Amino acid sequence: MKPHESVPYTLPDMSDADRIARARAFRSDLSRRRSCRYFSDAPVPREIIEQAILAGGSAPSGANHQPWHFAVVSSPDKKRAIRVAAEAEEAAFYGSDANSARAGDEWLGALDPLGTDAEKPFLETAPWLIVVFAQRRGGIKDDGTTQNYYVNESVGLACGMVITTLHRAGLATLTHTPSPMGFLREICERPAIEKPAMIIVTGIPSANATVPAHALIKKPLSQIASWL
Ligand code: IYR
């Protein structure tokens, strides 16, 4: 390593048995996470959202530039505006018939087991929408000009940590990506330098919430890992 300012780094000491137990317990809790599309309108404390965003903000990022902004929407008017704009895009995506859909047959076929369509009532029902923006420029000082690096990767990692924290706090989430998402910049009053990445919808599942059975199929370790 080249000379640079540094501080000590330590983690709590523990046995391998403790490490394994903690990995198992965390994994087991995370295995109950689902993408939820049915939300109750029950309010959820803002403090949970703040903690989740701070967790996301601690994610690794290119050159530690932290190229993200979280626009947190709870206003009914703003939620409605997002729903109306998102549903207009989704209507074009799904089309009124297979010939008019912006999505191709293969994409629509891949979505069949999820049962999704252009209706997005959860954008109004859920108490919080976290609209995540990726900053192409800004650097650690948020100066709006310094180049950022690995922006998509960094923002994806941050979103994963937000979702994980919300799940640990007992909240359901949906990572929602209406396409295209340009309308979010205007509604959330964000600058042109930022690109909408996704909406993290969060709240409590409605009493009759379901998830597609398809969502329970997870690839086994042997399929997703190789050991060299
Ligand atoms: N944005 C659309 C379509 C959609 C696309 C994918 I890939 C999904 O995993 C789920 C939905 C929608 O939200 O319906």
Tab-separated table of C-alpha atoms and ligand atoms in Angstrom:
chain	number	residue	atom	x	y	z
A	1	MET	CA	0.000	0.000	0.000
A	2	LYS	CA	1.104	3.564	-0.656
A	3	PRO	CA	1.324	5.994	2.259
A	4	HIS	CA	-2.104	7.338	3.192
A	5	GLU	CA	-3.909	8.526	6.300
A	6	SER	CA	-5.332	5.492	8.105
A	7	VAL	CA	-7.092	4.416	11.314
A	8	PRO	CA	-7.209	0.968	12.989
A	9	TYR	CA	-9.877	-1.526	11.929
A	10	THR	CA	-11.174	-4.214	14.278
A	11	LEU	CA	-14.233	-6.435	14.508
A	12	PRO	CA	-15.602	-8.110	17.647
A	13	ASP	CA	-13.660	-11.273	18.403
A	14	MET	CA	-15.735	-14.473	18.233
A	15	SER	CA	-15.351	-18.213	17.717
A	16	ASP	CA	-15.941	-19.896	14.384
A	17	ALA	CA	-18.990	-21.550	15.966
A	18	ASP	CA	-20.397	-18.094	16.734
A	19	ARG	CA	-19.602	-16.894	13.234
A	20	ILE	CA	-21.412	-19.872	11.729
A	21	ALA	CA	-24.386	-19.460	14.066
A	22	ARG	CA	-24.651	-15.775	13.210
A	23	ALA	CA	-24.376	-16.425	9.468
A	24	ARG	CA	-27.078	-19.102	9.708
A	25	ALA	CA	-29.409	-16.938	11.766
A	26	PHE	CA	-29.035	-13.913	9.506
A	27	ARG	CA	-29.440	-16.002	6.377
A	28	SER	CA	-32.500	-17.687	7.838
A	29	ASP	CA	-34.154	-14.346	8.560
A	30	LEU	CA	-33.249	-13.010	5.110
A	31	SER	CA	-34.719	-16.103	3.463
A	32	ARG	CA	-38.168	-14.812	4.514
A	33	ARG	CA	-37.789	-11.619	2.473
A	34	ARG	CA	-40.144	-11.384	-0.478
A	35	SER	CA	-41.019	-8.718	-2.982
A	36	CYS	CA	-44.426	-7.611	-1.704
A	37	ARG	CA	-47.079	-5.977	-3.879
A	38	TYR	CA	-49.878	-5.675	-1.312
A	39	PHE	CA	-49.380	-3.059	1.382
A	40	SER	CA	-51.457	-1.861	4.310
A	41	ASP	CA	-51.798	1.912	4.685
A	42	ALA	CA	-50.750	1.594	8.343
A	43	PRO	CA	-48.185	4.261	9.243
A	44	VAL	CA	-44.594	3.228	9.895
A	45	PRO	CA	-42.163	5.319	11.991
A	46	ARG	CA	-39.878	7.588	9.989
A	47	GLU	CA	-36.996	6.506	12.244
A	48	ILE	CA	-36.984	3.059	10.583
A	49	ILE	CA	-36.666	4.663	7.157
A	50	GLU	CA	-33.855	6.907	8.427
A	51	GLN	CA	-31.953	3.945	9.869
A	52	ALA	CA	-32.392	1.941	6.657
A	53	ILE	CA	-31.113	4.812	4.527
A	54	LEU	CA	-28.135	5.298	6.842
A	55	ALA	CA	-27.442	1.558	6.481
A	56	GLY	CA	-27.603	1.901	2.689
A	57	GLY	CA	-25.383	4.965	2.900
A	58	SER	CA	-22.700	2.819	4.542
A	59	ALA	CA	-22.433	0.536	1.479
A	60	PRO	CA	-19.144	0.199	-0.366
A	61	SER	CA	-18.956	2.568	-3.335
A	62	GLY	CA	-16.538	3.511	-6.097
A	63	ALA	CA	-13.771	5.631	-4.517
A	64	ASN	CA	-16.135	6.029	-1.526
A	65	HIS	CA	-17.971	8.734	-3.482
A	66	GLN	CA	-21.353	7.464	-2.231
A	67	PRO	CA	-23.124	8.281	-5.500
A	68	TRP	CA	-26.690	8.013	-4.238
A	69	HIS	CA	-29.614	10.124	-3.115
A	70	PHE	CA	-32.730	8.806	-1.407
A	71	ALA	CA	-35.851	10.915	-1.961
A	72	VAL	CA	-38.334	9.758	0.659
A	73	VAL	CA	-41.947	10.250	-0.354
A	74	SER	CA	-44.850	10.065	2.098
A	75	SER	CA	-47.044	12.938	0.865
A	76	PRO	CA	-50.305	11.552	-0.568
A	77	ASP	CA	-50.140	14.071	-3.442
A	78	LYS	CA	-46.618	13.044	-4.421
A	79	LYS	CA	-47.418	9.344	-4.067
A	80	ARG	CA	-50.445	9.834	-6.291
A	81	ALA	CA	-48.359	11.712	-8.893
A	82	ILE	CA	-45.828	8.860	-8.900
A	83	ARG	CA	-48.570	6.254	-9.248
A	84	VAL	CA	-50.269	8.096	-12.129
A	85	ALA	CA	-46.992	8.568	-14.039
A	86	ALA	CA	-45.778	5.017	-13.329
A	87	GLU	CA	-49.079	3.476	-14.432
A	88	ALA	CA	-48.959	5.466	-17.686
A	89	GLU	CA	-45.519	3.991	-18.445
A	90	GLU	CA	-46.597	0.513	-17.378
A	91	ALA	CA	-49.712	0.714	-19.585
A	92	ALA	CA	-47.423	1.228	-22.580
A	93	PHE	CA	-45.074	-1.519	-21.335
A	94	TYR	CA	-47.800	-4.154	-20.963
A	95	GLY	CA	-49.963	-2.827	-23.835
A	96	SER	CA	-53.694	-3.348	-24.226
A	97	ASP	CA	-52.889	-6.405	-26.386
A	98	ALA	CA	-49.718	-8.363	-27.155
A	99	ASN	CA	-49.122	-6.394	-30.379
A	100	SER	CA	-49.163	-2.958	-28.785
A	101	ALA	CA	-46.955	-3.804	-25.784
A	102	ARG	CA	-43.588	-2.035	-25.499
A	103	ALA	CA	-42.256	-5.182	-23.845
A	104	GLY	CA	-41.503	-8.083	-26.170
A	105	ASP	CA	-43.177	-11.491	-25.924
A	106	GLU	CA	-40.204	-13.006	-24.120
A	107	TRP	CA	-40.239	-10.348	-21.389
A	108	LEU	CA	-44.000	-10.543	-20.930
A	109	GLY	CA	-43.703	-14.334	-20.780
A	110	ALA	CA	-41.051	-14.087	-18.064
A	111	LEU	CA	-43.434	-11.941	-15.997
A	112	ASP	CA	-46.417	-14.303	-16.380
A	113	PRO	CA	-45.646	-16.305	-13.187
A	114	LEU	CA	-45.510	-13.024	-11.213
A	115	GLY	CA	-48.950	-11.904	-12.347
A	116	THR	CA	-47.905	-8.243	-12.611
A	117	ASP	CA	-49.846	-5.775	-14.714
A	118	ALA	CA	-50.031	-2.007	-15.232
A	119	GLU	CA	-51.957	-1.353	-11.994
A	120	LYS	CA	-49.726	-0.128	-9.162
A	121	PRO	CA	-52.041	0.727	-6.229
A	122	PHE	CA	-49.231	0.028	-3.746
A	123	LEU	CA	-47.559	3.270	-4.862
A	124	GLU	CA	-50.360	5.087	-3.015
A	125	THR	CA	-51.148	2.589	-0.271
A	126	ALA	CA	-47.674	1.998	1.157
A	127	PRO	CA	-46.691	4.664	3.713
A	128	TRP	CA	-43.220	5.253	2.278
A	129	LEU	CA	-41.669	5.306	-1.188
A	130	ILE	CA	-37.893	5.605	-1.161
A	131	VAL	CA	-36.952	6.880	-4.605
A	132	VAL	CA	-33.291	6.079	-5.190
A	133	PHE	CA	-31.224	8.285	-7.496
A	134	ALA	CA	-27.773	7.511	-8.909
A	135	GLN	CA	-25.378	10.451	-9.146
A	136	ARG	CA	-23.129	10.372	-12.207
A	137	ARG	CA	-21.041	13.154	-10.702
A	138	GLY	CA	-20.555	14.717	-7.292
A	139	GLY	CA	-17.694	13.003	-5.465
A	140	ILE	CA	-17.629	12.728	-1.699
A	141	LYS	CA	-18.327	16.470	-1.320
A	142	ASP	CA	-21.432	16.344	-3.531
A	143	ASP	CA	-20.012	19.170	-5.648
A	144	GLY	CA	-21.963	18.106	-8.719
A	145	THR	CA	-18.845	18.003	-10.943
A	146	THR	CA	-16.374	15.397	-9.629
A	147	GLN	CA	-16.612	12.126	-11.606
A	148	ASN	CA	-18.206	9.148	-9.800
A	149	TYR	CA	-17.210	5.534	-10.511
A	150	TYR	CA	-19.055	2.204	-10.587
A	151	VAL	CA	-22.239	4.153	-10.019
A	152	ASN	CA	-24.714	1.380	-10.864
A	153	GLU	CA	-22.842	-1.190	-8.814
A	154	SER	CA	-22.558	1.168	-5.834
A	155	VAL	CA	-26.229	2.141	-5.910
A	156	GLY	CA	-27.267	-1.506	-6.243
A	157	LEU	CA	-25.238	-2.397	-3.160
A	158	ALA	CA	-26.759	0.493	-1.205
A	159	CYS	CA	-30.274	-0.558	-2.199
A	160	GLY	CA	-29.563	-4.108	-1.059
A	161	MET	CA	-28.522	-2.861	2.341
A	162	VAL	CA	-31.584	-0.599	2.617
A	163	ILE	CA	-33.860	-3.527	1.776
A	164	THR	CA	-32.058	-5.823	4.206
A	165	THR	CA	-32.406	-3.296	7.034
A	166	LEU	CA	-36.106	-2.731	6.313
A	167	HIS	CA	-36.661	-6.492	6.332
A	168	ARG	CA	-34.808	-6.841	9.649
A	169	ALA	CA	-37.092	-4.104	10.989
A	170	GLY	CA	-40.119	-6.215	10.080
A	171	LEU	CA	-41.170	-4.254	7.004
A	172	ALA	CA	-42.037	-5.542	3.563
A	173	THR	CA	-40.411	-4.039	0.502
A	174	LEU	CA	-40.827	-3.947	-3.244
A	175	THR	CA	-38.024	-2.878	-5.532
A	176	HIS	CA	-40.036	-1.248	-8.277
A	177	THR	CA	-38.648	-0.031	-11.585
A	178	PRO	CA	-41.235	1.546	-13.840
A	179	SER	CA	-39.585	1.979	-17.195
A	180	PRO	CA	-38.638	4.614	-18.223
A	181	MET	CA	-38.347	6.377	-14.856
A	182	GLY	CA	-37.436	9.920	-15.926
A	183	PHE	CA	-40.674	11.295	-14.421
A	184	LEU	CA	-39.313	10.585	-10.938
A	185	ARG	CA	-36.676	13.289	-11.273
A	186	GLU	CA	-39.284	15.987	-11.736
A	187	ILE	CA	-41.709	14.757	-9.080
A	188	CYS	CA	-38.891	14.349	-6.538
A	189	GLU	CA	-37.308	17.689	-7.549
A	190	ARG	CA	-33.877	16.191	-8.280
A	191	PRO	CA	-31.208	17.647	-10.583
A	192	ALA	CA	-30.532	16.476	-14.151
A	193	ILE	CA	-27.186	14.956	-13.042
A	194	GLU	CA	-29.118	12.256	-11.178
A	195	LYS	CA	-30.686	9.206	-12.773
A	196	PRO	CA	-33.589	7.410	-11.062
A	197	ALA	CA	-32.466	3.885	-10.131
A	198	MET	CA	-35.519	2.353	-8.457
A	199	ILE	CA	-38.357	2.923	-6.045
A	200	ILE	CA	-38.150	0.973	-2.789
A	201	VAL	CA	-41.769	0.673	-1.659
A	202	THR	CA	-42.033	-0.167	2.034
A	203	GLY	CA	-44.574	-0.659	4.777
A	204	ILE	CA	-46.561	-3.440	6.398
A	205	PRO	CA	-48.069	-6.148	4.186
A	206	SER	CA	-51.868	-5.955	3.925
A	207	ALA	CA	-53.836	-8.623	5.805
A	208	ASN	CA	-54.550	-10.512	2.575
A	209	ALA	CA	-51.082	-10.085	1.036
A	210	THR	CA	-49.785	-12.900	-1.142
A	211	VAL	CA	-46.617	-13.500	-3.127
A	212	PRO	CA	-46.312	-15.462	-6.339
A	213	ALA	CA	-45.382	-19.123	-5.722
A	214	HIS	CA	-42.709	-18.522	-8.371
A	215	ALA	CA	-40.908	-16.255	-5.888
A	216	LEU	CA	-40.248	-19.208	-3.577
A	217	ILE	CA	-38.054	-20.970	-6.115
A	218	LYS	CA	-34.453	-20.181	-5.163
A	219	LYS	CA	-31.451	-21.670	-6.905
A	220	PRO	CA	-29.495	-24.104	-4.701
A	221	LEU	CA	-25.931	-23.382	-3.635
A	222	SER	CA	-24.586	-25.921	-6.128
A	223	GLN	CA	-26.103	-23.910	-8.959
A	224	ILE	CA	-25.038	-20.439	-7.846
A	225	ALA	CA	-21.533	-21.149	-6.528
A	226	SER	CA	-18.380	-22.863	-7.660
A	227	TRP	CA	-15.365	-23.465	-5.431
A	228	LEU	CA	-11.857	-23.194	-6.836
B	1	IYR	N1	-41.908	-2.590	-14.377
B	1	IYR	C1	-42.974	-3.519	-14.663
B	1	IYR	C2	-42.505	-4.811	-15.211
B	1	IYR	C3	-41.657	-5.682	-14.379
B	1	IYR	C4	-40.420	-6.062	-14.822
B	1	IYR	C5	-39.656	-6.919	-14.122
B	1	IYR	I1	-37.880	-7.555	-14.894
B	1	IYR	C6	-40.106	-7.443	-12.897
B	1	IYR	O1	-39.323	-8.315	-12.165
B	1	IYR	C7	-41.355	-7.093	-12.448
B	1	IYR	C8	-42.132	-6.202	-13.188
B	1	IYR	C9	-43.861	-3.688	-13.420
B	1	IYR	O2	-43.491	-3.238	-12.344
B	1	IYR	O3	-44.932	-4.272	-13.538
